[in-house]
């Protein structure tokens, strides 16, 4: 499990958890340690959304350890993407974004929304932390709501899970995944020779298609598959498309 989540300890929902040792380079090292522990020479990576960012970062660090990648809901967690999903997209969901911003107390309004929420989620007052986690997850549900068949995520009803989730997301987002701006796009050529399939929905307003397209222009051995009826929450064709991609790459 990723640091701070699942069976990993301490959980990010613990207000005393120190997240300074929870960065993308730390996670890359964890993945490589797992590969060595399991005695795997080369493996195929499947990553969705944040998992796409992490999978790309790992593969660009250890390209010789990767057979292939299947990446869906393609994101690179750049500053530009974070600004879009926490600020600019408010033009599409003005009512929901107003609620998202109104939850930020006045003394934090000078900060970027992602930074303000990160502060609130680390507040010593559990009431402040719970409010921030609840409003963050409400916003998450709002901006993926264009996905056909969307329903609010039932996991967000769990106070501990939503606090853990929101704290980790804001921690990584406020630091643009601890990567240089556009690093994963600029370094995509490191993966030339590694086969990949990028799967992205045209209705994915949370992470617009441009990121997947830019990545595909620099990574010459990947294929971009656009699902015209899918958003960031998937769609009826998403899972079968992922399975088909895995089967396709397994044949090489």
C-alpha positions as a Python dict, from the first residue, in 0.01 Angstrom:
ca = {
    (1, 'X'): (0, 0, 0),
    (2, 'X'): (115, 354, -74),
    (3, 'X'): (268, 538, 219),
    (4, 'X'): (0, 680, 446),
    (5, 'X'): (-283, 460, 317),
    (6, 'X'): (-423, 109, 341),
    (7, 'X'): (-213, -106, 573),
    (8, 'X'): (75, 141, 568),
    (9, 'X'): (146, 315, 898),
    (10, 'X'): (116, 587, 1007),
    (11, 'X'): (-199, 668, 813),
    (12, 'X'): (-220, 1014, 663),
    (13, 'X'): (-542, 1066, 859),
    (14, 'X'): (-335, 1068, 1179),
    (15, 'X'): (-281, 1439, 1260),
    (16, 'X'): (65, 1351, 1393),
    (17, 'X'): (171, 1179, 1070),
    (18, 'X'): (475, 1353, 923),
    (19, 'X'): (434, 1367, 546),
    (20, 'X'): (783, 1498, 476),
    (21, 'X'): (892, 1140, 398),
    (22, 'X'): (592, 1090, 170),
    (23, 'X'): (696, 1219, -173),
    (24, 'X'): (711, 1086, -526),
    (25, 'X'): (1082, 994, -498),
    (26, 'X'): (1000, 800, -179),
    (27, 'X'): (720, 613, -357),
    (28, 'X'): (942, 533, -656),
    (29, 'X'): (1197, 386, -416),
    (30, 'X'): (922, 184, -248),
    (31, 'X'): (807, 39, -581),
    (32, 'X'): (1162, -53, -679),
    (33, 'X'): (1220, -214, -338),
    (34, 'X'): (903, -420, -389),
    (35, 'X'): (1023, -533, -732),
    (36, 'X'): (1354, -646, -585),
    (37, 'X'): (1183, -814, -289),
    (38, 'X'): (954, -1014, -519),
    (39, 'X'): (1238, -1104, -755),
    (40, 'X'): (1066, -954, -1059),
    (41, 'X'): (1301, -872, -1346),
    (42, 'X'): (1062, -660, -1554),
    (43, 'X'): (696, -587, -1505),
    (44, 'X'): (394, -427, -1667),
    (45, 'X'): (256, -120, -1494),
    (46, 'X'): (-114, -33, -1471),
    (47, 'X'): (-189, 315, -1339),
    (48, 'X'): (-507, 522, -1327),
    (49, 'X'): (-524, 897, -1258),
    (50, 'X'): (-269, 957, -978),
    (51, 'X'): (-144, 605, -1050),
    (52, 'X'): (-68, 724, -1402),
    (53, 'X'): (156, 1002, -1266),
    (54, 'X'): (333, 761, -1032),
    (55, 'X'): (364, 491, -1298),
    (56, 'X'): (519, 735, -1543),
    (57, 'X'): (759, 870, -1281),
    (58, 'X'): (870, 518, -1189),
    (59, 'X'): (904, 404, -1551),
    (60, 'X'): (1109, 709, -1649),
    (61, 'X'): (1340, 640, -1354),
    (62, 'X'): (1372, 266, -1423),
    (63, 'X'): (1280, 215, -1792),
    (64, 'X'): (1484, -105, -1812),
    (65, 'X'): (1260, -261, -1546),
    (66, 'X'): (935, -198, -1734),
    (67, 'X'): (786, -425, -2000),
    (68, 'X'): (488, -206, -2080),
    (69, 'X'): (244, 45, -1933),
    (70, 'X'): (-134, 75, -1944),
    (71, 'X'): (-234, 420, -1820),
    (72, 'X'): (-588, 552, -1783),
    (73, 'X'): (-736, 890, -1685),
    (74, 'X'): (-398, 1028, -1790),
    (75, 'X'): (-257, 1292, -1557),
    (76, 'X'): (93, 1414, -1475),
    (77, 'X'): (-3, 1626, -1169),
    (78, 'X'): (168, 1935, -1306),
    (79, 'X'): (109, 2275, -1150),
    (80, 'X'): (-102, 2358, -1456),
    (81, 'X'): (-323, 2053, -1408),
    (82, 'X'): (-366, 2118, -1036),
    (83, 'X'): (-463, 2478, -1103),
    (84, 'X'): (-719, 2359, -1356),
    (85, 'X'): (-884, 2104, -1128),
    (86, 'X'): (-893, 2326, -817),
    (87, 'X'): (-944, 2672, -969),
    (88, 'X'): (-1010, 2713, -1341),
    (89, 'X'): (-1269, 2436, -1364),
    (90, 'X'): (-1486, 2648, -1135),
    (91, 'X'): (-1606, 2819, -1454),
    (92, 'X'): (-1777, 2490, -1543),
    (93, 'X'): (-1914, 2421, -1194),
    (94, 'X'): (-1962, 2771, -1048),
    (95, 'X'): (-2209, 2677, -775),
    (96, 'X'): (-2005, 2381, -653),
    (97, 'X'): (-1680, 2577, -670),
    (98, 'X'): (-1830, 2863, -468),
    (99, 'X'): (-1914, 2614, -193),
    (100, 'X'): (-1563, 2469, -218),
    (101, 'X'): (-1406, 2814, -175),
    (102, 'X'): (-1653, 2936, 89),
    (103, 'X'): (-1533, 2660, 324),
    (104, 'X'): (-1187, 2822, 338),
    (105, 'X'): (-1156, 3054, 641),
    (106, 'X'): (-1067, 3416, 582),
    (107, 'X'): (-712, 3392, 716),
    (108, 'X'): (-629, 3134, 447),
    (109, 'X'): (-799, 3302, 151),
    (110, 'X'): (-469, 3449, 27),
    (111, 'X'): (-345, 3096, -48),
    (112, 'X'): (-416, 2879, -350),
    (113, 'X'): (-719, 2659, -271),
    (114, 'X'): (-508, 2342, -263),
    (115, 'X'): (-267, 2503, -15),
    (116, 'X'): (-550, 2634, 202),
    (117, 'X'): (-712, 2291, 219),
    (118, 'X'): (-379, 2127, 302),
    (119, 'X'): (-348, 2366, 599),
    (120, 'X'): (-704, 2294, 712),
    (121, 'X'): (-652, 1919, 687),
    (122, 'X'): (-350, 1948, 918),
    (123, 'X'): (-528, 2175, 1167),
    (124, 'X'): (-510, 2063, 1532),
    (125, 'X'): (-888, 2104, 1561),
    (126, 'X'): (-1063, 1782, 1447),
    (127, 'X'): (-1375, 1980, 1352),
    (128, 'X'): (-1172, 2188, 1106),
    (129, 'X'): (-1008, 1875, 964),
    (130, 'X'): (-1340, 1697, 918),
    (131, 'X'): (-1501, 1998, 750),
    (132, 'X'): (-1208, 2030, 510),
    (133, 'X'): (-1213, 1659, 425),
    (134, 'X'): (-1588, 1659, 369),
    (135, 'X'): (-1582, 1968, 145),
    (136, 'X'): (-1279, 1843, -49),
    (137, 'X'): (-1449, 1512, -126),
    (138, 'X'): (-1773, 1692, -218),
    (139, 'X'): (-1572, 1890, -472),
    (140, 'X'): (-1409, 1570, -601),
    (141, 'X'): (-1754, 1423, -663),
    (142, 'X'): (-1868, 1742, -837),
    (143, 'X'): (-1598, 1769, -1100),
    (144, 'X'): (-1624, 1405, -1208),
    (145, 'X'): (-2005, 1420, -1225),
    (146, 'X'): (-2016, 1451, -1605),
    (147, 'X'): (-1920, 1085, -1636),
    (148, 'X'): (-2222, 894, -1772),
    (149, 'X'): (-2389, 702, -1490),
    (150, 'X'): (-2200, 895, -1221),
    (151, 'X'): (-2306, 848, -858),
    (152, 'X'): (-2145, 1003, -548),
    (153, 'X'): (-1854, 794, -421),
    (154, 'X'): (-1985, 594, -121),
    (155, 'X'): (-1633, 569, 24),
    (156, 'X'): (-1649, 937, 113),
    (157, 'X'): (-1907, 855, 380),
    (158, 'X'): (-1621, 715, 592),
    (159, 'X'): (-1473, 1009, 792),
    (160, 'X'): (-1132, 844, 832),
    (161, 'X'): (-1101, 753, 466),
    (162, 'X'): (-1202, 1095, 337),
    (163, 'X'): (-954, 1264, 572),
    (164, 'X'): (-675, 1029, 466),
    (165, 'X'): (-760, 1069, 99),
    (166, 'X'): (-792, 1448, 110),
    (167, 'X'): (-473, 1496, 308),
    (168, 'X'): (-267, 1284, 69),
    (169, 'X'): (-416, 1445, -241),
    (170, 'X'): (-358, 1800, -120),
    (171, 'X'): (-8, 1710, 1),
    (172, 'X'): (94, 1588, -344),
    (173, 'X'): (-103, 1844, -541),
    (174, 'X'): (28, 2149, -359),
    (175, 'X'): (380, 2032, -449),
    (176, 'X'): (289, 1931, -808),
    (177, 'X'): (383, 1573, -717),
    (178, 'X'): (734, 1685, -619),
    (179, 'X'): (825, 1695, -988),
    (180, 'X'): (952, 1976, -1209),
    (181, 'X'): (685, 2140, -1421),
    (182, 'X'): (608, 1924, -1726),
    (183, 'X'): (883, 1681, -1623),
    (184, 'X'): (689, 1370, -1722),
    (185, 'X'): (603, 1515, -2064),
    (186, 'X'): (954, 1644, -2133),
    (187, 'X'): (1110, 1310, -2034),
    (188, 'X'): (859, 1094, -2220),
    (189, 'X'): (1121, 999, -2480),
    (190, 'X'): (1293, 795, -2209),
    (191, 'X'): (1012, 546, -2265),
    (192, 'X'): (1063, 513, -2640),
    (193, 'X'): (1101, 140, -2691),
    (194, 'X'): (865, 63, -2403),
    (195, 'X'): (517, -18, -2529),
    (196, 'X'): (224, 165, -2379),
    (197, 'X'): (-147, 228, -2412),
    (198, 'X'): (-300, 555, -2292),
    (199, 'X'): (-676, 537, -2231),
    (200, 'X'): (-862, 863, -2185),
    (201, 'X'): (-1222, 979, -2197),
    (202, 'X'): (-1318, 1275, -2411),
    (203, 'X'): (-1558, 1385, -2133),
    (204, 'X'): (-1280, 1381, -1874),
    (205, 'X'): (-1312, 1743, -1770),
    (206, 'X'): (-1118, 1677, -1447),
    (207, 'X'): (-808, 1593, -1649),
    (208, 'X'): (-856, 1725, -2004),
    (209, 'X'): (-742, 1513, -2296),
    (210, 'X'): (-460, 1752, -2385),
    (211, 'X'): (-225, 1592, -2131),
    (212, 'X'): (-266, 1244, -2280),
    (213, 'X'): (-227, 1386, -2630),
    (214, 'X'): (93, 1578, -2543),
    (215, 'X'): (239, 1267, -2382),
    (216, 'X'): (157, 1055, -2686),
    (217, 'X'): (338, 1301, -2914),
    (218, 'X'): (668, 1248, -2732),
    (219, 'X'): (636, 880, -2644),
    (220, 'X'): (662, 717, -2984),
    (221, 'X'): (592, 358, -2877),
    (222, 'X'): (261, 428, -2706),
    (223, 'X'): (-90, 432, -2847),
    (224, 'X'): (-357, 680, -2737),
    (225, 'X'): (-709, 538, -2722),
    (226, 'X'): (-985, 796, -2676),
    (227, 'X'): (-1320, 685, -2537),
    (228, 'X'): (-1581, 927, -2669),
    (229, 'X'): (-1838, 840, -2401),
    (230, 'X'): (-1614, 835, -2091),
    (231, 'X'): (-1517, 1087, -1825),
    (232, 'X'): (-1276, 1075, -1532),
    (233, 'X'): (-1494, 822, -1353),
    (234, 'X'): (-1473, 577, -1640),
    (235, 'X'): (-1780, 454, -1826),
    (236, 'X'): (-1918, 128, -1956),
    (237, 'X'): (-1630, 75, -2199),
    (238, 'X'): (-1344, 173, -1971),
    (239, 'X'): (-1275, -153, -1784),
    (240, 'X'): (-1307, -374, -2095),
    (241, 'X'): (-1070, -138, -2278),
    (242, 'X'): (-813, -166, -1998),
    (243, 'X'): (-840, -546, -2004),
    (244, 'X'): (-800, -552, -2382),
    (245, 'X'): (-490, -331, -2355),
    (246, 'X'): (-333, -558, -2095),
    (247, 'X'): (-404, -862, -2313),
    (248, 'X'): (-258, -683, -2616),
    (249, 'X'): (66, -592, -2439),
    (250, 'X'): (100, -938, -2282),
    (251, 'X'): (126, -1084, -2631),
    (252, 'X'): (458, -907, -2699),
}
